[in-house]
Coordinates of C-alpha atoms and ligand atoms in Angstrom, one line a residue:
Q1 CA 124.7 143.4 104.8
A2 CA 128.0 142.0 105.8
S3 CA 126.2 139.2 107.7
D4 CA 124.0 138.5 104.6
K5 CA 127.1 138.2 102.6
R6 CA 128.7 135.9 105.1
K7 CA 125.5 133.8 105.2
G8 CA 125.6 133.5 101.4
E9 CA 129.1 132.3 101.5
V10 CA 128.4 129.7 104.1
E11 CA 125.5 128.5 102.1
A12 CA 127.6 128.4 98.9
A13 CA 130.2 126.4 100.7
R14 CA 127.7 124.0 102.0
N15 CA 126.1 123.6 98.6
A16 CA 129.5 123.0 97.0
A17 CA 130.3 120.4 99.6
S18 CA 127.1 118.5 99.2
A19 CA 127.2 118.8 95.4
E20 CA 130.6 117.1 95.4
N21 CA 129.2 114.3 97.4
L22 CA 126.0 113.8 95.4
R23 CA 126.0 111.1 92.9
S24 CA 123.9 111.0 89.8
P25 CA 120.4 109.9 90.3
I26 CA 119.2 106.8 88.4
C27 CA 116.1 107.1 86.3
C28 CA 113.8 104.5 84.7
I29 CA 111.1 104.8 82.1
L30 CA 107.9 102.8 82.5
G31 CA 104.6 102.7 80.8
H32 CA 102.2 100.9 78.5
V33 CA 103.5 99.5 75.2
D34 CA 103.6 102.0 72.3
T35 CA 103.3 105.1 74.5
G36 CA 106.6 106.3 73.1
K37 CA 109.2 105.2 75.8
T38 CA 111.8 104.2 73.3
K39 CA 111.2 107.3 71.1
L40 CA 111.5 109.6 74.1
L41 CA 114.8 108.0 75.1
D42 CA 116.1 108.4 71.6
K43 CA 115.0 112.0 71.6
I44 CA 116.7 112.9 74.8
R45 CA 119.9 111.2 73.7
Q46 CA 119.9 112.9 70.4
T47 CA 122.6 115.5 70.3
N48 CA 121.8 119.0 69.2
V49 CA 123.2 119.3 65.7
Q50 CA 123.5 123.1 65.8
E51 CA 125.6 123.0 68.9
G52 CA 127.6 120.2 67.3
E53 CA 128.5 118.3 70.4
A54 CA 127.1 115.7 72.7
G55 CA 128.1 117.6 75.8
G56 CA 129.6 114.4 77.2
I57 CA 126.5 112.2 76.9
T58 CA 127.9 108.7 77.1
Q59 CA 126.4 105.4 76.0
Q60 CA 126.9 102.8 78.7
I61 CA 125.8 99.2 79.2
G62 CA 122.0 99.3 79.5
A63 CA 122.1 103.0 80.3
T64 CA 122.9 106.5 79.1
Y65 CA 124.8 109.0 81.2
F66 CA 123.9 112.7 80.9
P67 CA 126.5 114.9 82.6
V68 CA 125.3 118.1 84.1
E69 CA 126.7 120.1 81.1
A70 CA 124.5 118.1 78.7
L71 CA 121.5 118.7 81.0
R72 CA 122.2 122.4 81.2
K73 CA 122.2 122.6 77.4
K74 CA 119.1 120.5 77.0
T75 CA 117.1 122.6 79.4
A76 CA 118.4 126.0 78.3
V77 CA 115.1 126.9 76.6
V78 CA 113.3 126.7 79.8
N79 CA 116.1 128.2 81.9
A80 CA 116.8 131.3 79.9
D81 CA 118.0 133.4 82.8
G82 CA 120.1 130.5 84.1
A83 CA 118.4 130.8 87.5
F84 CA 117.9 127.1 87.9
E85 CA 120.7 125.6 89.8
F86 CA 122.0 122.1 89.1
K87 CA 123.3 120.3 92.2
V88 CA 123.6 116.7 90.8
P89 CA 126.6 115.8 88.7
G90 CA 124.4 114.2 86.1
L91 CA 121.6 111.8 85.4
L92 CA 121.8 108.1 84.6
V93 CA 118.9 106.9 82.5
I94 CA 118.3 103.2 82.1
D95 CA 117.9 102.3 78.5
T96 CA 115.6 99.3 78.6
P97 CA 112.2 100.7 79.3
G98 CA 109.6 98.8 81.1
H99 CA 109.1 96.7 84.2
E100 CA 111.9 94.4 83.8
S101 CA 114.7 96.8 84.5
F102 CA 112.7 98.7 87.1
T103 CA 111.9 95.6 89.1
N104 CA 115.5 94.4 88.9
L105 CA 117.0 97.7 90.1
R106 CA 116.5 96.5 93.6
S107 CA 118.3 96.1 96.9
R108 CA 116.8 94.5 99.9
G109 CA 113.3 95.1 98.8
S110 CA 113.7 98.8 98.0
S111 CA 114.4 100.3 94.7
L112 CA 117.7 101.7 93.4
C113 CA 115.7 103.6 90.8
N114 CA 115.7 107.1 92.3
I115 CA 113.1 108.5 90.0
A116 CA 110.9 107.3 87.2
I117 CA 109.2 108.7 84.1
L118 CA 105.8 107.1 83.6
V119 CA 104.9 107.6 80.0
V120 CA 101.2 108.0 79.1
D121 CA 99.9 108.5 75.6
I122 CA 97.8 111.7 75.9
M123 CA 95.4 110.3 73.2
H124 CA 94.8 107.0 75.0
G125 CA 94.9 107.9 78.7
L126 CA 95.7 105.2 81.3
E127 CA 96.2 101.7 79.9
P128 CA 96.7 98.3 81.5
Q129 CA 100.5 98.5 81.8
T130 CA 100.2 102.1 83.0
L131 CA 98.2 100.9 85.9
E132 CA 100.7 98.1 86.6
S133 CA 103.6 100.5 86.5
M134 CA 101.8 102.7 89.0
R135 CA 101.3 99.8 91.3
L136 CA 105.0 98.9 91.1
L137 CA 106.0 102.6 91.7
R138 CA 103.7 102.7 94.7
D139 CA 104.9 99.4 96.1
R140 CA 108.6 100.5 95.8
K141 CA 107.8 104.1 97.0
T142 CA 109.6 105.5 93.9
P143 CA 108.8 109.2 93.1
F144 CA 107.8 109.7 89.5
I145 CA 106.7 112.2 86.9
V146 CA 104.4 111.6 84.1
A147 CA 105.3 112.3 80.5
L148 CA 101.9 113.0 78.7
N149 CA 103.4 112.1 75.4
K150 CA 102.4 112.6 71.8
I151 CA 101.0 116.1 72.2
D152 CA 101.9 116.7 68.5
R153 CA 98.9 114.5 67.7
L154 CA 96.4 117.0 69.2
Y155 CA 94.4 118.2 66.2
N156 CA 96.1 121.1 64.3
W157 CA 99.1 121.2 66.7
K158 CA 101.8 123.5 65.2
P159 CA 105.2 122.2 66.4
I160 CA 108.2 124.2 67.4
A161 CA 111.1 121.8 67.6
N162 CA 112.5 121.1 71.1
N163 CA 110.6 124.0 72.6
G164 CA 109.5 124.4 76.2
F165 CA 105.9 123.2 76.5
R166 CA 104.3 126.3 77.9
D167 CA 105.6 128.5 75.2
S168 CA 104.5 126.0 72.5
L169 CA 101.0 125.8 74.0
N170 CA 100.7 129.5 74.0
M171 CA 101.4 129.6 70.3
Q172 CA 98.5 127.2 69.5
Q173 CA 95.0 128.1 68.3
K174 CA 92.3 128.3 70.9
S175 CA 90.8 125.0 69.7
V176 CA 94.1 123.1 70.2
Q177 CA 94.4 124.6 73.7
A178 CA 90.9 123.6 74.5
E179 CA 91.5 120.0 73.3
F180 CA 94.7 119.9 75.4
R181 CA 92.8 121.1 78.6
D182 CA 90.1 118.6 78.0
R183 CA 92.5 115.7 77.7
L184 CA 94.5 117.0 80.7
E185 CA 91.4 117.1 82.9
K186 CA 90.4 113.6 81.8
T187 CA 93.9 112.3 82.7
K188 CA 93.8 114.0 86.1
V189 CA 90.5 112.3 86.8
A190 CA 91.9 108.9 85.7
F191 CA 94.9 109.4 88.1
A192 CA 92.6 110.3 90.9
E193 CA 90.7 107.1 90.4
Q194 CA 94.0 105.3 91.0
G195 CA 94.6 107.2 94.2
F196 CA 97.1 109.7 92.8
N197 CA 96.6 113.4 92.7
A198 CA 98.1 114.8 89.5
E199 CA 98.7 118.4 88.3
L200 CA 100.1 120.0 85.2
F201 CA 103.7 120.5 86.2
Y202 CA 103.7 124.3 86.2
E203 CA 100.5 124.4 88.2
N204 CA 101.8 121.9 90.7
K205 CA 102.3 123.6 94.1
S206 CA 103.5 120.6 96.0
M207 CA 105.7 118.0 94.5
A208 CA 105.3 116.0 97.6
K209 CA 101.5 115.8 97.3
Y210 CA 100.9 115.9 93.6
V211 CA 102.4 113.9 90.7
S212 CA 103.5 116.3 87.9
L213 CA 102.2 115.8 84.4
V214 CA 104.6 117.0 81.7
P215 CA 103.2 117.2 78.2
T216 CA 105.8 116.0 75.7
S217 CA 106.3 115.0 72.1
A218 CA 109.0 112.5 71.3
H219 CA 108.7 113.5 67.6
T220 CA 109.0 117.2 67.9
G221 CA 111.0 117.3 71.2
E222 CA 108.6 119.7 72.7
G223 CA 108.3 119.4 76.5
I224 CA 111.5 117.4 76.8
P225 CA 113.5 120.3 78.3
D226 CA 110.7 120.7 80.9
M227 CA 110.8 117.0 81.6
L228 CA 114.5 117.0 82.2
K229 CA 114.4 120.0 84.4
L230 CA 111.6 118.5 86.4
L231 CA 113.5 115.3 86.9
V232 CA 116.5 117.2 88.3
T233 CA 114.3 119.4 90.5
L234 CA 112.5 116.5 92.0
T235 CA 115.7 114.5 92.7
Q236 CA 117.5 117.5 94.2
E237 CA 114.6 118.6 96.3
R238 CA 113.2 115.3 97.5
M239 CA 116.1 112.9 97.8
T240 CA 119.5 114.4 98.4
R241 CA 120.0 111.9 101.2
Q242 CA 119.7 108.9 98.9
L243 CA 122.1 110.6 96.5
M244 CA 124.9 111.0 99.0
Y245 CA 127.9 109.4 97.6
L246 CA 129.0 106.3 99.5
T247 CA 132.2 104.4 99.1
E248 CA 130.4 101.2 99.9
V249 CA 129.5 99.3 96.7
E250 CA 125.8 99.1 95.9
C251 CA 125.3 97.2 92.7
T252 CA 122.6 95.2 91.0
V253 CA 122.5 92.7 88.1
L254 CA 120.1 94.0 85.5
E255 CA 120.6 91.3 82.8
V256 CA 122.4 88.0 82.3
K257 CA 123.5 87.7 78.7
V258 CA 125.6 85.2 76.7
I259 CA 127.9 87.1 74.4
E260 CA 129.9 85.4 71.7
G261 CA 133.5 85.2 72.7
L262 CA 132.8 86.4 76.2
G263 CA 130.6 83.6 77.5
T264 CA 127.9 84.4 80.1
T265 CA 128.2 88.1 81.2
I266 CA 126.3 90.2 83.6
D267 CA 125.1 93.7 82.9
V268 CA 125.0 95.6 86.2
V269 CA 124.1 99.0 87.4
L270 CA 126.6 100.4 89.9
S271 CA 124.6 102.8 92.0
N272 CA 127.3 103.5 94.6
G273 CA 131.0 102.9 95.1
I274 CA 133.8 101.7 92.9
L275 CA 134.5 98.4 91.1
H276 CA 137.9 97.2 90.0
E277 CA 139.1 94.6 87.6
G278 CA 140.1 91.5 89.6
D279 CA 137.5 92.2 92.4
T280 CA 136.1 89.2 94.1
I281 CA 132.3 89.5 93.6
V282 CA 129.4 87.5 95.1
L283 CA 125.9 87.2 93.7
C284 CA 122.8 85.0 93.6
G285 CA 122.7 82.0 91.3
T286 CA 119.9 79.5 90.7
D287 CA 122.1 76.8 92.3
G288 CA 123.3 78.8 95.2
A289 CA 125.7 81.8 95.6
I290 CA 128.3 82.5 92.9
T291 CA 131.7 83.8 94.0
T292 CA 134.1 84.8 91.2
Q293 CA 136.7 87.3 90.1
V294 CA 135.9 90.2 87.7
R295 CA 137.8 89.5 84.5
A296 CA 136.8 92.7 82.7
L297 CA 134.7 95.8 83.2
L298 CA 133.3 96.7 79.8
T299 CA 131.6 99.8 78.5
P300 CA 130.7 100.4 74.8
A301 CA 133.3 101.9 72.5
E302 CA 132.4 105.3 71.1
M303 CA 131.5 105.5 67.4
K304 CA 134.9 106.7 66.4
E305 CA 136.6 103.8 68.2
L306 CA 134.4 101.2 66.5
R307 CA 136.9 100.7 63.8
V308 CA 139.1 99.0 66.3
K309 CA 138.4 95.2 66.8
S310 CA 136.4 95.3 70.0
V311 CA 133.0 96.9 70.5
Y312 CA 133.9 97.3 74.1
V313 CA 136.3 99.4 76.1
H314 CA 138.1 97.8 79.1
N315 CA 138.1 99.8 82.3
K316 CA 140.5 99.3 85.2
T317 CA 138.0 100.8 87.5
V318 CA 134.5 102.2 87.3
K319 CA 132.7 104.6 89.6
A320 CA 129.0 105.1 90.4
A321 CA 126.6 105.7 89.0
L322 CA 126.9 103.8 85.8
G323 CA 126.0 100.7 83.8
V324 CA 128.8 98.2 83.0
K325 CA 129.2 94.7 81.6
I326 CA 131.1 92.3 83.8
T327 CA 132.8 89.2 82.4
A328 CA 133.9 86.5 84.8
N329 CA 133.9 82.7 85.1
G330 CA 131.0 80.9 86.5
L331 CA 128.2 83.3 85.7
D332 CA 126.0 80.8 83.9
N333 CA 123.5 80.5 86.6
A334 CA 123.5 84.2 87.7
I335 CA 120.1 85.6 88.5
A336 CA 119.0 89.0 87.2
G337 CA 117.8 91.2 90.0
S338 CA 120.5 89.9 92.3
R339 CA 122.6 92.3 94.4
L340 CA 126.3 92.1 93.7
L341 CA 128.6 92.3 96.7
V342 CA 132.4 92.8 96.7
A343 CA 134.7 91.0 99.1
K344 CA 137.3 93.2 100.8
N345 CA 139.7 90.4 101.1
K346 CA 139.4 87.6 98.5
D347 CA 141.3 85.1 100.8
D348 CA 139.1 85.6 103.8
E349 CA 136.9 82.6 103.7
D350 CA 134.7 83.8 106.6
E351 CA 134.0 87.1 104.8
I352 CA 133.1 85.3 101.6
E353 CA 130.8 82.9 103.4
E354 CA 129.1 85.8 105.1
L355 CA 128.6 87.6 101.8
E356 CA 127.2 84.5 100.2
E357 CA 124.7 84.1 103.0
D358 CA 123.8 87.7 102.7
V359 CA 123.2 87.7 99.0
M360 CA 121.2 84.4 99.0
G361 CA 119.2 85.9 101.9
D362 CA 117.3 87.8 99.2
L363 CA 116.0 84.6 97.7
E364 CA 115.3 83.1 101.1
N365 CA 113.4 86.2 102.1
L366 CA 111.1 85.6 99.2
M367 CA 110.8 81.9 100.2
S368 CA 109.5 83.2 103.6
K369 CA 106.5 84.6 101.7
I370 CA 105.3 81.1 100.9
S371 CA 102.1 79.9 102.5
K372 CA 102.7 78.1 105.8
T373 CA 99.8 75.8 105.1
G374 CA 101.7 74.1 102.2
R375 CA 98.7 74.9 100.0
G376 CA 99.0 77.4 97.2
V377 CA 99.9 78.1 93.6
T378 CA 103.3 77.7 92.1
V379 CA 105.0 80.9 90.9
Q380 CA 107.8 81.2 88.4
A381 CA 109.4 84.3 87.1
S382 CA 112.5 85.3 85.0
T383 CA 114.3 87.4 87.6
L384 CA 114.5 88.0 91.3
G385 CA 113.0 91.5 90.7
S386 CA 109.9 90.3 88.8
L387 CA 109.4 87.3 91.2
E388 CA 109.4 89.8 94.1
A389 CA 106.9 92.1 92.4
L390 CA 104.7 89.1 91.5
L391 CA 104.7 87.8 95.1
E392 CA 103.9 91.2 96.4
F393 CA 100.9 91.4 94.0
L394 CA 99.7 87.9 94.9
K395 CA 99.9 88.7 98.6
Q396 CA 97.7 91.8 98.0
S397 CA 95.3 89.7 96.0
K398 CA 95.2 87.0 98.8
I399 CA 96.3 84.2 96.5
P400 CA 98.4 81.7 98.5
V401 CA 101.8 80.5 97.0
S402 CA 103.3 77.2 97.8
S403 CA 106.5 77.2 95.8
I404 CA 108.6 79.7 93.8
S405 CA 111.2 79.4 91.2
I406 CA 113.4 81.5 88.8
G407 CA 114.0 80.7 85.2
P408 CA 112.3 78.7 82.4
V409 CA 109.6 76.1 83.3
H410 CA 110.8 72.5 83.0
K411 CA 109.2 69.2 83.7
R412 CA 110.4 69.1 87.2
D413 CA 108.6 72.3 88.0
V414 CA 105.4 70.8 86.7
I415 CA 106.0 67.8 89.0
T416 CA 106.4 70.2 92.0
A417 CA 103.1 71.9 91.1
S418 CA 101.3 68.6 90.7
T419 CA 101.7 67.8 94.4
M420 CA 98.7 70.2 94.8
L421 CA 96.5 67.9 92.8
E422 CA 96.0 65.8 96.0
K423 CA 96.4 68.6 98.6
A424 CA 94.2 71.3 97.0
K425 CA 93.3 70.7 93.4
E426 CA 92.4 74.3 92.7
Y427 CA 96.0 75.3 93.4
A428 CA 97.5 72.9 90.9
V429 CA 98.3 76.0 88.9
M430 CA 101.5 77.6 87.7
L431 CA 101.6 81.4 87.4
C432 CA 104.5 82.1 85.1
F433 CA 105.6 85.7 84.5
D434 CA 107.8 86.5 81.6
V435 CA 109.4 83.0 81.3
K436 CA 109.7 80.4 78.6
V437 CA 107.8 77.1 79.2
D438 CA 109.4 73.9 77.8
R439 CA 107.2 72.0 75.4
D440 CA 107.8 68.8 77.5
A441 CA 106.6 70.7 80.5
V442 CA 103.4 71.8 78.7
E443 CA 102.7 68.2 77.6
L444 CA 103.2 66.8 81.1
A445 CA 101.0 69.5 82.7
D446 CA 98.2 68.7 80.2
K447 CA 98.5 65.0 81.1
M448 CA 98.6 65.6 84.8
G449 CA 95.9 68.2 85.0
V450 CA 98.2 71.1 86.1
K451 CA 97.2 74.5 84.7
I452 CA 100.0 76.7 83.3
F453 CA 99.2 80.4 82.9
T454 CA 101.8 82.7 81.4
A455 CA 101.7 86.4 81.0
E456 CA 103.8 89.5 80.6
I457 CA 101.5 91.7 82.6
I458 CA 101.3 90.6 86.3
Y459 CA 97.6 91.2 86.8
H460 CA 96.7 89.2 83.7
L461 CA 97.9 86.2 85.8
F462 CA 95.5 87.3 88.5
D463 CA 92.6 87.4 85.9
D464 CA 93.5 84.0 84.6
F465 CA 93.7 82.6 88.1
T466 CA 90.4 84.2 89.1
K467 CA 88.7 82.7 86.0
H468 CA 90.1 79.3 86.8
M469 CA 88.7 79.5 90.3
K470 CA 85.3 80.5 89.0
A471 CA 85.2 77.7 86.5
L472 CA 86.2 75.2 89.2
Q473 CA 83.4 76.6 91.4
E474 CA 80.9 76.2 88.6
Q475 CA 82.0 72.7 88.1
K476 CA 81.7 71.9 91.7
K477 CA 78.3 73.5 91.8
E478 CA 77.2 71.3 88.9
E479 CA 78.5 68.2 90.7
S480 CA 76.8 69.3 93.9
K481 CA 73.3 69.7 92.4
M482 CA 72.1 66.3 93.8
L483 CA 73.5 67.3 97.2
A484 CA 71.7 70.6 97.5
V485 CA 68.4 70.3 99.4
F486 CA 66.2 73.4 99.6
P487 CA 64.0 73.4 102.7
C488 CA 60.3 72.9 102.5
V489 CA 57.3 71.4 104.4
L490 CA 54.5 69.7 102.5
R491 CA 50.9 68.8 103.6
P492 CA 49.4 65.9 101.5
V493 CA 45.8 66.6 100.3
A494 CA 45.3 63.5 98.2
V495 CA 46.9 60.1 97.4
F496 CA 46.7 59.2 93.7
N497 CA 49.1 56.3 93.7
K498 CA 50.2 54.6 96.9
T499 CA 53.7 53.4 95.9
D500 CA 56.1 52.7 93.0
P501 CA 55.9 55.6 92.3
I502 CA 54.1 57.5 94.9
V503 CA 51.8 60.2 93.3
I504 CA 50.2 62.6 95.8
G505 CA 48.6 66.0 95.8
V506 CA 50.3 68.4 98.3
D507 CA 50.2 72.0 99.5
V508 CA 53.6 73.7 100.2
I509 CA 53.1 75.2 103.6
E510 CA 56.8 76.3 104.2
G511 CA 59.7 77.1 101.9
N512 CA 59.7 76.1 98.3
L513 CA 59.5 72.7 96.7
R514 CA 61.9 72.1 93.9
M515 CA 62.4 69.2 91.5
G516 CA 64.8 66.6 92.8
T517 CA 64.1 67.3 96.5
P518 CA 64.3 64.2 98.7
V519 CA 61.3 64.0 101.0
A520 CA 60.7 62.1 104.2
A521 CA 58.0 61.7 106.9
V522 CA 59.0 61.8 110.6
K523 CA 56.9 59.8 112.9
M524 CA 56.9 58.7 116.5
N525 CA 56.7 55.0 116.9
P526 CA 53.9 54.6 119.5
V527 CA 55.3 51.2 120.7
T528 CA 59.0 51.9 121.0
N529 CA 58.6 55.7 121.5
V530 CA 61.5 56.2 119.0
K531 CA 61.5 58.8 116.2
D532 CA 61.2 57.1 112.8
I533 CA 62.4 58.8 109.7
I534 CA 60.6 57.4 106.7
S535 CA 62.3 58.3 103.4
L536 CA 60.0 58.4 100.4
G537 CA 62.6 59.2 97.7
R538 CA 63.1 62.2 95.3
V539 CA 60.5 64.4 93.7
V540 CA 60.8 63.7 90.0
S541 CA 57.8 65.8 88.8
I542 CA 55.7 68.7 90.0
Q543 CA 52.5 69.3 88.1
R544 CA 49.5 71.6 88.2
D545 CA 46.7 71.2 85.6
H546 CA 49.0 68.6 83.9
K547 CA 51.7 71.3 83.4
D548 CA 55.2 70.6 84.7
L549 CA 56.6 73.2 87.1
P550 CA 60.3 73.4 88.2
I551 CA 59.3 74.8 91.6
C552 CA 56.2 75.3 93.8
K553 CA 56.3 78.2 96.2
K554 CA 54.8 78.3 99.7
G555 CA 51.1 79.2 99.6
S556 CA 50.5 78.6 95.9
P557 CA 47.6 76.2 94.9
S558 CA 48.1 72.5 95.4
V559 CA 50.3 70.5 93.0
A560 CA 50.5 66.8 92.1
I561 CA 54.0 65.4 92.7
K562 CA 55.6 62.1 91.7
I563 CA 58.2 60.6 94.1
E564 CA 60.6 57.8 93.0
S565 CA 62.8 55.5 94.9
P566 CA 64.0 51.9 94.5
N567 CA 62.4 50.6 97.7
Q568 CA 59.6 52.9 98.6
P569 CA 57.2 52.8 101.6
T570 CA 53.5 52.5 100.8
Y571 CA 50.6 54.7 101.7
G572 CA 48.2 52.8 103.8
R573 CA 51.0 50.8 105.4
Q574 CA 54.0 52.8 106.8
L575 CA 52.4 56.1 105.6
E576 CA 49.1 57.9 106.2
E577 CA 47.7 60.8 104.2
K578 CA 47.8 63.1 107.2
D579 CA 51.6 62.7 107.6
T580 CA 53.4 65.9 106.9
L581 CA 56.4 65.6 104.6
Y582 CA 59.7 67.4 104.9
S583 CA 62.6 68.0 102.6
H584 CA 65.2 65.5 103.9
I585 CA 68.2 67.7 104.7
S586 CA 71.6 66.6 106.1
R587 CA 74.8 68.2 107.3
A588 CA 76.3 67.9 103.9
S589 CA 73.2 69.4 102.2
I590 CA 73.4 72.4 104.4
D591 CA 77.1 72.9 103.8
C592 CA 76.4 72.6 100.1
L593 CA 73.7 75.3 100.2
K594 CA 76.1 77.6 102.1
E595 CA 78.9 77.1 99.6
F596 CA 77.1 77.3 96.3
Y597 CA 73.6 78.6 96.8
R598 CA 73.9 81.2 99.5
D599 CA 72.3 83.8 97.2
E600 CA 69.4 81.5 96.3
V601 CA 68.2 80.8 99.9
D602 CA 66.4 83.6 101.7
K603 CA 66.3 84.5 105.3
E604 CA 63.0 82.7 105.9
E605 CA 64.4 79.5 104.4
W606 CA 67.5 79.6 106.5
G607 CA 65.2 80.1 109.5
L608 CA 63.2 77.0 108.5
I609 CA 66.4 75.0 108.3
A610 CA 67.8 76.3 111.6
K611 CA 64.6 76.3 113.8
H612 CA 62.7 73.4 112.4
L613 CA 64.4 70.9 110.1
K614 CA 67.7 70.6 111.8
G615 CA 66.0 69.5 115.0
L616 CA 63.7 67.2 113.2
F617 CA 66.5 65.3 111.5
D618 CA 68.8 65.5 114.5
I619 CA 71.5 67.5 112.8
P620 CA 73.9 69.2 115.3
Ligands
LIG1 P1 107.3 102.1 73.4 O1 106.7 100.8 73.1 O2 106.6 102.8 74.6 O3 108.8 102.1 73.5 O4 106.9 103.1 72.2 P2 107.8 103.5 70.9 O5 108.8 104.5 71.3 O6 108.3 102.3 70.2 O7 106.7 104.3 70.1 C1 105.5 103.7 69.6 C2 105.0 104.4 68.4 O8 104.5 105.7 68.7 C3 106.0 104.6 67.3 O9 105.4 104.4 66.1 C4 106.5 106.0 67.5 O10 106.9 106.6 66.3 C5 105.2 106.7 68.0 N1 105.5 107.8 68.9 C6 106.2 107.8 70.0 N2 106.2 109.0 70.5 C7 105.5 109.8 69.7 C8 105.1 111.2 69.8 O11 105.5 112.0 70.7 N3 104.3 111.7 68.8 C9 103.8 110.8 67.8 N4 103.0 111.4 66.9 N5 104.1 109.5 67.7 C10 105.0 109.0 68.7

C-alpha cells in the first residue's frame, strides 16, 4: 500500500511537471459553407449567464482563448463526478473558420493547428467543401473530430439547452432516436467512402483509428460540452509532445490587414515562445524578405475598456499560445502564411541574413515543385498556405505547373502565362485560388488566348482545367478528322466510270471503309521492279441500291463508291480492275488514330495496320 501511495505521488509530480510545460493547443474549425461554423464558435464563446462570468475567456486577434477554468465549467454537465482531468492550460480557438486560416497556420510544410473541428450538417451529410477540408486535414496529418451539427433539426427534437448529447438523446421519442441513428449510419458510410472510419464519440474505442462524430446544435448548445471535452481528451492523449512548451519562437502570419491609423499590420498566431515590443522580426514578402522592428503588440480591449480611445491594448510582451496584431514599418508586402522569425541580436547582420534566407526558403521550396520541363499551368493564390495546398493538390492530380505567384492577378502575370501559348498551348491557363483578377488582366488574357480560372474551392479549379483539356481534345479531334485513316482493303468488282471521278463497285475484304478514306493501289513496275503507289483520291460517297452509307463493313454486300482527286489516274491506263485498293495510311494517320480514335479501332483493325498496311506503304 505504501508503494502504491508512493507511485501515486510520483505520477502526480510527473503530471504536474508536464502540465506546467504544456502549452494550449490550437484549434481550427473547417467545413462546408452554412454548416454552422460561425454559430458554433459564437455558442462556445457565449458566457453562461447564470454563472455570471466568462471564466477568463479572452477575445484575441483572430482567436479566442479558453483557459482551463472556462473549459471545466463548460464541460461540467458531462463531467459530473469531476473525474476527467485537464492537463492543458487552455485552448486557443481560431476565429476565422475555413480553409484560409487552416492552410496559413503552417510551418515548414506541417500544420501548427493541433486539432480541428470539421463541421458537418447532419441534415446534408458530406458536401464539396467538407471533402476538401478532409483532404487538407489528411495532407497535413491533423487530427480532427467531426461536429455533426444541427441536431435540433431532427423532426420533433425536444431541446434541453446546453445539455450533454447522450442525455438529450435519451430523452427523445423513439422516432427521433431512429431518425438520428439513420442519419448517423449514412454519415459513417459517407466517411468510409472517403477512406475515414468514423464512430459516434461514445462508441469510439480507438481515437487513433476512428474519427469521433459528436452530434451538436449551435442553436440549443446541446453536444457542445461533449465536443469540448473530446477536443481536450484528443489533444492530451495524442499529442502531448507537440504541446511541450518551448522558449523558441514559433509564429505564423494569418492575415495582412491595412488598419486606419496603423498602416499595414499583420495578425499572427504565436504558437510557441515569447514576443516583445521592439523585437526584430523577419518574414516573407512578395518582393523578398522583410526585416523590421515590432512597434506594438496589440490585443483587443475588453468591453469595459472600449470607452477609452483605442480598441486595442498594447502589450509589452506576449506568450504562446495566442493571437496578436503586430504593427511595424515595411509590412506592405508581407505574405499571409509566412513564418515569423525573431532575431536574437538585431545588430548581427549575419544572423539577420540567415533568418531572411531561412524564411524565404519556404517560398523557394514551393518553387521547387514547379515542372522541370518548363511546361505547365500558371498558379496564383492569395497566401503562402493556400498556394502550398493548391500545389499539393495539383501534384496529386498530375497537373504540371510552370510558374507560381502570390497576390492579385495583374497584366504581367498574364504575360508570364502567355509564354505557354507557344510551348504548350493547353497550359496557357491560370488557376487562381481566392485572388482578385485585375480587369486589365482579364482583357489581356482574352486578347491573347490565355484562360483564367478562378475559384474558392481548390478542386473546382481541377474541374475547370479538366473541362478545358477535354474541350481542347475535342477541337483537335475535329481538326484531325481529315488526318485519321481507318484501315481497309477493297476488291473492285466493276468499273462504272474510269476517271474524274472514278466510280467503281467494290467488296470490302478487310477492315471497314468509311467516307473520306484516301485509297491507293500498290503495284510492282515490271520494268523497273520498283514498288509504285498509285493514289486515287478520297472516297466521297458510298452507296448501295442508291442509298448513301457512312461506312461499309468487311463482308457486307458490294457497294458503289465515288473517288475524287484533282489529278486522278485512269482505269484502263495506270489502273486495272483486278488491282486491290488499300486505305492509304501514313505515320501521321496512325498517330492520329492512336491519339483520338483508340476506342473506335478494334484489335483486328490494329492488326491489319501493323501486319499488312505498314509494310505495304513502307512505314517504319
Ligand atoms: P457557416 O457558414 O458554417 O459559418 O454557418 P453559420 O454559422 O453562418 O450558419 C449558417 C446557418 O445555419 C445560419 O442560418 C445559422 O443560424 C444556421 N445554423 C447554424 N447552426 C445551427 C444549428 O445547430 N441548428 C440550426 N437549426 N441551425 C443552425
